[in-house]
Short mmCIF file of C-alpha atoms in Angstrom, two decimals:
data_model
loop_
_atom_site.label_atom_id
_atom_site.label_comp_id
_atom_site.label_asym_id
_atom_site.label_seq_id
_atom_site.Cartn_x
_atom_site.Cartn_y
_atom_site.Cartn_z
CA MET V 1 19.68 0.76 4.96
CA ASP V 2 19.77 -1.63 7.85
CA LEU V 3 21.08 0.82 10.48
CA LEU V 4 18.12 3.10 9.81
CA ARG V 5 15.57 0.28 9.76
CA GLN V 6 16.77 -1.01 13.12
CA ARG V 7 16.53 2.47 14.59
CA ILE V 8 12.99 2.95 13.27
CA LEU V 9 11.94 -0.38 14.75
CA LYS V 10 13.52 0.55 18.07
CA GLU V 11 12.29 4.14 18.43
CA GLY V 12 9.56 4.77 15.85
CA ILE V 13 6.03 5.16 17.16
CA VAL V 14 2.99 4.55 14.96
CA LEU V 15 0.15 6.98 15.63
CA ASP V 16 -3.39 7.16 14.31
CA GLY V 17 -3.68 8.33 10.72
CA ASN V 18 -0.65 6.42 9.43
CA ILE V 19 1.71 8.80 11.16
CA LEU V 20 5.18 7.53 12.06
CA LYS V 21 6.76 9.50 14.88
CA VAL V 22 10.55 9.46 14.62
CA ASP V 23 11.27 12.70 16.40
CA SER V 24 13.80 11.10 18.75
CA PHE V 25 16.39 10.85 15.94
CA ILE V 26 15.03 12.42 12.71
CA ASN V 27 12.93 15.54 13.12
CA HIS V 28 13.19 17.14 16.54
CA GLN V 29 16.12 15.45 18.19
CA ILE V 30 18.66 14.36 15.57
CA ASP V 31 21.35 11.73 15.91
CA PRO V 32 24.22 13.39 14.04
CA VAL V 33 26.17 10.16 13.58
CA LEU V 34 23.17 8.49 11.94
CA ALA V 35 22.62 11.64 9.85
CA TYR V 36 26.27 11.46 8.75
CA GLU V 37 25.80 7.82 7.70
CA ILE V 38 22.58 8.69 5.85
CA GLY V 39 24.40 11.43 3.95
CA LEU V 40 27.18 8.99 3.11
CA GLU V 41 24.66 6.42 1.86
CA PHE V 42 23.05 8.99 -0.46
CA TYR V 43 26.52 9.92 -1.68
CA LYS V 44 27.29 6.28 -2.49
CA ARG V 45 23.96 5.67 -4.23
CA PHE V 46 24.31 8.76 -6.43
CA SER V 47 28.11 8.73 -6.77
CA ASP V 48 27.87 8.04 -10.51
CA LEU V 49 26.33 11.49 -10.99
CA LYS V 50 28.02 14.85 -11.26
CA ILE V 51 26.01 16.94 -8.79
CA ASP V 52 26.35 20.74 -8.49
CA LYS V 53 24.18 21.24 -5.43
CA VAL V 54 21.80 19.58 -3.00
CA LEU V 55 18.34 21.10 -2.59
CA THR V 56 15.88 20.51 0.29
CA ILE V 57 13.09 22.32 2.18
CA GLU V 58 13.33 23.63 5.71
CA THR V 59 13.26 22.23 8.36
CA SER V 60 13.67 18.56 8.96
CA GLY V 61 15.32 17.67 5.66
CA ILE V 62 18.24 19.99 6.35
CA ALA V 63 20.36 17.65 8.49
CA PHE V 64 20.35 14.83 5.92
CA ALA V 65 20.74 17.16 2.96
CA LEU V 66 23.65 18.87 4.72
CA PHE V 67 25.63 15.67 5.24
CA THR V 68 24.86 14.58 1.67
CA ALA V 69 26.18 17.92 0.41
CA TYR V 70 29.19 17.54 2.71
CA HIS V 71 30.11 14.18 1.18
CA PHE V 72 29.64 15.53 -2.37
CA ARG V 73 31.55 18.71 -1.43
CA VAL V 74 28.84 20.88 -3.01
CA PRO V 75 26.61 23.61 -1.53
CA LEU V 76 23.31 22.89 0.14
CA VAL V 77 20.36 25.17 -0.63
CA PHE V 78 17.21 24.96 1.42
CA ALA V 79 13.89 26.32 0.18
CA LYS V 80 12.10 28.57 2.65
CA LYS V 81 8.49 28.14 3.66
CA HIS V 82 6.11 31.08 3.77
CA GLN V 83 2.62 30.94 5.09
CA GLY V 84 1.62 34.24 3.54
CA LYS V 85 1.21 34.78 -0.17
CA ASN V 86 3.44 37.80 -0.44
CA MET V 87 6.13 37.04 -2.95
CA LEU V 88 9.61 38.33 -2.49
CA GLU V 89 11.66 39.63 -5.35
CA ASP V 90 14.24 37.57 -7.16
CA VAL V 91 12.98 34.22 -5.92
CA TYR V 92 11.48 31.19 -7.58
CA CYS V 93 8.26 30.17 -5.80
CA SER V 94 6.04 27.15 -5.81
CA LYS V 95 2.88 26.26 -3.93
CA VAL V 96 2.87 23.12 -1.84
CA TYR V 97 -0.14 21.51 -0.23
CA SER V 98 0.52 19.78 3.08
CA TYR V 99 -1.89 16.89 3.68
CA THR V 100 -0.61 16.57 7.25
CA LYS V 101 -1.35 20.19 8.12
CA GLU V 102 -4.23 20.52 5.64
CA LYS V 103 -3.03 23.80 4.24
CA GLU V 104 -1.15 25.26 1.33
CA TYR V 105 2.11 27.10 1.73
CA THR V 106 4.61 28.71 -0.59
CA ILE V 107 8.22 27.65 -0.86
CA SER V 108 10.88 29.87 -2.35
CA VAL V 109 14.51 29.78 -3.42
CA SER V 110 16.58 32.81 -4.32
CA CYS V 111 17.39 33.09 -8.01
CA ARG V 112 20.99 33.61 -6.93
CA TYR V 113 21.32 30.01 -5.70
CA VAL V 114 19.77 27.90 -8.44
CA TYR V 115 21.02 28.55 -11.98
CA PRO V 116 20.25 27.39 -15.50
CA GLY V 117 22.16 24.17 -16.11
CA ASP V 118 22.58 23.27 -12.41
CA ARG V 119 22.55 19.52 -11.76
CA ILE V 120 20.53 19.11 -8.61
CA LEU V 121 20.06 16.29 -6.12
CA LEU V 122 16.97 16.59 -3.92
CA VAL V 123 17.07 15.24 -0.36
CA ASP V 124 14.21 15.06 2.13
CA ASP V 125 13.37 13.18 5.29
CA PHE V 126 9.91 11.86 4.31
CA LEU V 127 8.12 11.07 1.07
CA ALA V 128 4.36 10.56 1.35
CA ASN V 129 2.23 12.42 -1.19
CA GLY V 130 5.25 13.96 -2.87
CA GLN V 131 3.97 17.53 -2.77
CA ALA V 132 7.14 18.98 -1.26
CA LEU V 133 9.40 17.30 -3.82
CA LEU V 134 7.11 18.33 -6.68
CA GLY V 135 7.45 21.92 -5.44
CA LEU V 136 11.25 21.65 -5.49
CA ILE V 137 11.16 20.11 -8.99
CA ASP V 138 8.95 22.99 -10.12
CA ILE V 139 11.47 25.50 -8.76
CA ALA V 140 14.35 23.70 -10.48
CA LYS V 141 12.40 23.78 -13.74
CA GLN V 142 11.71 27.53 -13.40
CA ALA V 143 15.45 28.06 -12.92
CA GLY V 144 16.38 25.94 -15.94
CA ALA V 145 18.16 23.44 -13.67
CA SER V 146 17.98 19.62 -13.93
CA VAL V 147 16.92 17.33 -11.10
CA LEU V 148 19.15 14.28 -11.41
CA GLY V 149 17.71 12.36 -8.48
CA ALA V 150 16.04 12.44 -5.09
CA GLY V 151 17.24 10.83 -1.88
CA ILE V 152 14.54 10.07 0.68
CA VAL V 153 15.18 8.89 4.21
CA ILE V 154 11.76 7.29 4.78
CA GLU V 155 9.26 6.62 1.99
CA LYS V 156 5.69 5.74 2.89
CA GLY V 157 5.18 3.21 0.12
CA PHE V 158 1.43 3.10 0.64
CA GLN V 159 1.05 6.76 -0.30
CA PRO V 160 1.27 7.95 -3.90
CA GLY V 161 4.35 10.22 -3.88
CA GLY V 162 6.91 7.56 -4.82
CA LYS V 163 4.88 6.37 -7.78
CA VAL V 164 4.14 9.91 -9.01
CA LEU V 165 7.83 10.83 -8.96
CA ARG V 166 9.06 7.59 -10.52
CA ASN V 167 6.46 8.02 -13.27
CA GLN V 168 7.95 11.46 -13.95
CA GLY V 169 11.30 9.76 -14.51
CA ILE V 170 12.85 10.98 -11.27
CA ARG V 171 15.55 8.62 -10.02
CA LEU V 172 14.41 8.00 -6.47
CA GLU V 173 16.49 6.35 -3.77
CA SER V 174 14.59 5.73 -0.54
CA LEU V 175 16.67 4.37 2.31
CA VAL V 176 13.66 2.56 3.74
CA VAL V 177 10.21 2.05 2.25
CA ILE V 178 7.34 1.35 4.61
CA ASP V 179 4.60 -0.73 3.02
CA SER V 180 2.06 -0.55 5.81
CA PHE V 181 1.36 -0.17 9.50
CA LYS V 182 -0.45 -3.32 10.64
CA ASP V 183 -1.78 -3.14 14.20
CA ARG V 184 0.76 -0.34 14.79
CA LYS V 185 3.58 -2.59 13.57
CA ILE V 186 5.88 -1.23 10.88
CA ILE V 187 6.08 -3.43 7.76
CA PHE V 188 9.03 -2.59 5.53
CA ARG V 189 9.27 -3.33 1.84
CA GLU V 190 12.12 -5.69 1.09
CA ASP V 191 15.25 -3.73 0.26
CA GLU V 192 15.24 -2.98 -3.43
CA LYS V 193 18.98 -3.09 -3.62
CA MET K 1 38.07 32.25 13.13
CA ASP K 2 39.98 33.50 10.14
CA LEU K 3 38.36 31.24 7.53
CA LEU K 4 34.96 32.61 8.50
CA ARG K 5 36.09 36.22 8.59
CA GLN K 6 37.59 35.98 5.11
CA ARG K 7 34.36 34.48 3.81
CA ILE K 8 32.26 37.23 5.37
CA LEU K 9 34.51 39.88 3.85
CA LYS K 10 34.28 38.17 0.46
CA GLU K 11 30.55 37.45 0.33
CA GLY K 12 28.78 39.35 3.10
CA ILE K 13 26.61 42.26 2.04
CA VAL K 14 25.74 45.09 4.43
CA LEU K 15 22.17 46.33 4.03
CA ASP K 16 20.31 49.24 5.59
CA GLY K 17 19.38 48.76 9.23
CA ASN K 18 22.66 47.08 10.24
CA ILE K 19 21.68 43.89 8.45
CA LEU K 20 24.46 41.59 7.29
CA LYS K 21 23.38 39.34 4.45
CA VAL K 22 25.34 36.09 4.43
CA ASP K 23 22.80 33.88 2.74
CA SER K 24 25.29 32.62 0.17
CA PHE K 25 27.01 30.40 2.78
CA ILE K 26 25.18 30.67 6.14
CA ASN K 27 21.41 30.91 6.00
CA HIS K 28 19.94 29.99 2.63
CA GLN K 29 22.74 28.39 0.73
CA ILE K 30 25.14 26.65 3.13
CA ASP K 31 28.75 25.69 2.51
CA PRO K 32 28.89 22.29 4.23
CA VAL K 33 32.69 22.23 4.46
CA LEU K 34 32.71 25.60 6.22
CA ALA K 35 29.87 24.38 8.47
CA TYR K 36 31.95 21.30 9.32
CA GLU K 37 34.90 23.52 10.26
CA ILE K 38 32.66 25.78 12.34
CA GLY K 39 31.34 22.74 14.24
CA LEU K 40 34.90 21.56 14.79
CA GLU K 41 35.92 25.00 16.10
CA PHE K 42 33.06 24.98 18.63
CA TYR K 43 34.08 21.47 19.64
CA LYS K 44 37.65 22.62 20.26
CA ARG K 45 36.62 25.74 22.18
CA PHE K 46 34.28 23.79 24.48
CA SER K 47 36.23 20.53 24.56
CA ASP K 48 36.97 20.95 28.30
CA LEU K 49 33.25 20.50 29.00
CA LYS K 50 31.22 17.32 29.28
CA ILE K 51 28.24 18.09 27.03
CA ASP K 52 25.12 15.88 26.85
CA LYS K 53 23.41 17.62 23.96
CA VAL K 54 23.47 20.60 21.65
CA LEU K 55 20.39 22.83 21.51
CA THR K 56 19.48 25.34 18.80
CA ILE K 57 16.38 26.90 17.15
CA GLU K 58 15.14 26.17 13.66
CA THR K 59 16.13 27.01 10.98
CA SER K 60 19.45 28.56 10.22
CA GLY K 61 21.27 27.47 13.38
CA ILE K 62 20.71 23.80 12.56
CA ALA K 63 23.65 23.25 10.20
CA PHE K 64 26.24 24.59 12.66
CA ALA K 65 24.63 22.94 15.67
CA LEU K 66 24.51 19.65 13.79
CA PHE K 67 28.23 19.59 13.01
CA THR K 68 29.01 20.66 16.58
CA ALA K 69 26.88 17.78 17.88
CA TYR K 70 28.58 15.47 15.39
CA HIS K 71 32.03 16.34 16.72
CA PHE K 72 30.88 15.93 20.33
CA ARG K 73 29.04 12.69 19.40
CA VAL K 74 25.91 13.88 21.23
CA PRO K 75 22.33 14.46 20.00
CA LEU K 76 21.17 17.75 18.53
CA VAL K 77 17.78 19.09 19.59
CA PHE K 78 16.23 22.01 17.74
CA ALA K 79 13.47 24.11 19.26
CA LYS K 80 10.48 24.60 17.00
CA LYS K 81 8.95 27.98 16.23
CA HIS K 82 5.23 28.54 16.39
CA GLN K 83 3.49 31.67 15.28
CA GLY K 84 0.25 30.80 17.02
CA LYS K 85 -0.17 30.74 20.74
CA ASN K 86 -1.64 27.28 21.01
CA MET K 87 0.53 25.24 23.30
CA LEU K 88 1.15 21.61 22.64
CA GLU K 89 1.25 19.06 25.40
CA ASP K 90 4.44 17.83 26.96
CA VAL K 91 6.60 20.65 25.70
CA TYR K 92 8.57 23.41 27.32
CA CYS K 93 7.72 26.77 25.74
CA SER K 94 9.20 30.22 25.79
CA LYS K 95 8.25 33.46 24.09
CA VAL K 96 10.82 35.15 21.91
CA TYR K 97 10.58 38.62 20.44
CA SER K 98 12.18 39.07 17.03
CA TYR K 99 13.40 42.62 16.49
CA THR K 100 14.10 41.82 12.82
CA LYS K 101 10.56 40.66 12.15
CA GLU K 102 8.98 42.86 14.81
CA LYS K 103 6.85 40.12 16.25
CA GLU K 104 6.73 37.65 19.09
CA TYR K 105 6.76 33.93 18.52
CA THR K 106 6.78 30.87 20.73
CA ILE K 107 9.55 28.28 20.72
CA SER K 108 9.06 24.81 22.11
CA VAL K 109 11.05 21.69 22.93
CA SER K 110 9.54 18.33 23.81
CA CYS K 111 9.94 17.36 27.46
CA ARG K 112 11.27 14.03 26.16
CA TYR K 113 14.43 15.60 24.77
CA VAL K 114 15.64 17.92 27.52
CA TYR K 115 15.96 16.38 30.97
CA PRO K 116 16.80 17.50 34.49
CA GLY K 117 20.57 17.46 34.85
CA ASP K 118 21.31 17.69 31.11
CA ARG K 119 24.46 19.64 30.32
CA ILE K 120 23.60 21.73 27.30
CA LEU K 121 25.62 23.64 24.73
CA LEU K 122 23.67 26.24 22.76
CA VAL K 123 24.64 26.97 19.16
CA ASP K 124 23.20 29.60 16.86
CA ASP K 125 24.18 31.42 13.69
CA PHE K 126 23.63 35.01 14.84
CA LEU K 127 23.64 36.84 18.16
CA ALA K 128 22.16 40.35 18.11
CA ASN K 129 19.67 41.13 20.87
CA GLY K 130 19.96 37.69 22.39
CA GLN K 131 16.24 36.99 22.52
CA ALA K 132 16.49 33.57 20.86
CA LEU K 133 19.26 32.40 23.20
CA LEU K 134 17.40 33.73 26.24
CA GLY K 135 14.40 31.67 25.12
CA LEU K 136 16.54 28.54 24.91
CA ILE K 137 18.05 29.27 28.33
CA ASP K 138 14.52 29.66 29.72
CA ILE K 139 13.54 26.26 28.29
CA ALA K 140 16.66 24.62 29.75
CA LYS K 141 15.81 26.17 33.13
CA GLN K 142 12.25 24.87 33.00
CA ALA K 143 13.63 21.39 32.27
CA GLY K 144 16.13 21.55 35.13
CA ALA K 145 19.01 21.37 32.66
CA SER K 146 22.21 23.45 32.77
CA VAL K 147 23.47 25.64 29.96
CA LEU K 148 27.26 25.25 29.99
CA GLY K 149 27.97 27.56 27.10
CA ALA K 150 26.85 29.09 23.84
CA GLY K 151 28.63 29.00 20.49
CA ILE K 152 27.76 31.80 18.09
CA VAL K 153 28.86 31.99 14.47
CA ILE K 154 28.47 35.78 14.08
CA GLU K 155 27.98 38.15 17.00
CA LYS K 156 26.88 41.70 16.31
CA GLY K 157 28.97 43.32 19.01
CA PHE K 158 27.14 46.64 18.73
CA GLN K 159 23.87 45.06 19.85
CA PRO K 160 23.21 44.13 23.47
CA GLY K 161 22.81 40.32 23.32
CA GLY K 162 26.43 39.44 23.99
CA LYS K 163 26.62 41.68 27.03
CA VAL K 164 23.29 40.47 28.44
CA LEU K 165 24.35 36.83 28.17
CA ARG K 166 27.86 37.36 29.53
CA ASN K 167 26.35 39.27 32.46
CA GLN K 168 24.20 36.23 33.17
CA GLY K 169 27.39 34.17 33.45
CA ILE K 170 26.92 32.34 30.14
CA ARG K 171 30.22 31.28 28.64
CA LEU K 172 29.94 32.71 25.16
CA GLU K 173 32.23 31.85 22.26
CA SER K 174 31.60 33.93 19.14
CA LEU K 175 33.64 32.94 16.10
CA VAL K 176 33.56 36.48 14.82
CA VAL K 177 32.37 39.66 16.51
CA ILE K 178 31.38 42.58 14.33
CA ASP K 179 31.88 45.93 16.00
CA SER K 180 30.25 48.13 13.41
CA PHE K 181 29.35 48.68 9.80
CA LYS K 182 31.06 51.87 8.66
CA ASP K 183 29.99 53.05 5.22
CA ARG K 184 28.83 49.48 4.55
CA LYS K 185 32.27 48.15 5.48
CA ILE K 186 32.44 45.39 8.08
CA ILE K 187 34.63 46.21 11.08
CA PHE K 188 35.55 43.12 13.14
CA ARG K 189 36.53 43.17 16.77
CA GLU K 190 40.05 41.93 17.27
CA ASP K 191 40.01 38.20 17.97
CA GLU K 192 39.63 37.68 21.68
CA LYS K 193 41.60 34.49 21.63
#
């Protein structure tokens, strides 16, 4: 997605530890017009599917998942993060390890909002190690729902998440894939489309 | 806003402790078409103002703030919540007490995303005691920005937040105001418009 790539080149900052800072338009300040276009792009790429709902995790996936759900005219459900281990009733839970924060947390979704037979599209802002998406897939499986695909705004192609998910048969659409950071320069993979 | 009131009457559940559960369309599962209409309603109600950005707090205000920002064609900034007390650099912080969770947390916004002179519209899903909005107003003040108004999806009119904010001269637009829960029935204040 060229609009997104240009914006990353213009405003993205590469930090130590292969961290890409895009908090001026993705995950602290959000450009709602870009988010609208991102949602529309996911809608187009998955428009051959009959989707019942969009599923993401709080917080920074919500904006992109919301516009995707808006274009599909289906509900958005966001999984909640808990730092404690206390389980609530009537929720599906999964444990997710964050490599960035070096800790495990629990995500949960109410049983009232994911049903057996639901056809689910996952949306998230970043894909690196894939732990967050694997947690959402686990929750969908517990609920008896099917994950039909996953839309990712920025995939770090040099980390294993994309491969792990594709190997599981998940249809993954990443709007940009970053192959490496060379001397703090962002190298994109050629568009796969 | 009649659309919202009808939805609350249809799906809202009144729990002990004056809690209104609306997580089927507001704060766990979100109806994106309703969220779009809510954003449009805030845009109309504040359309006489020149707004530079919309400010909210993660998580459940984001959807409504995002659509409001989309209609105004301005950026959305969401304050982040921290449970710890460790301050980050280059952020404005404010302490917020949550009566629901009975604990204090810190909210922060990067100094790069709120500037002196910014004209800010606050948006949040609920207004009860007003602590979250007062925290955002504090951050705007620290940054030298002006809060021109606040758009609230659901105001609990029997709690003091609305009065506190109006007494401070904040122009408050609540899409629905709930006056009381009588025998678990939701009693709305007559529309002020």
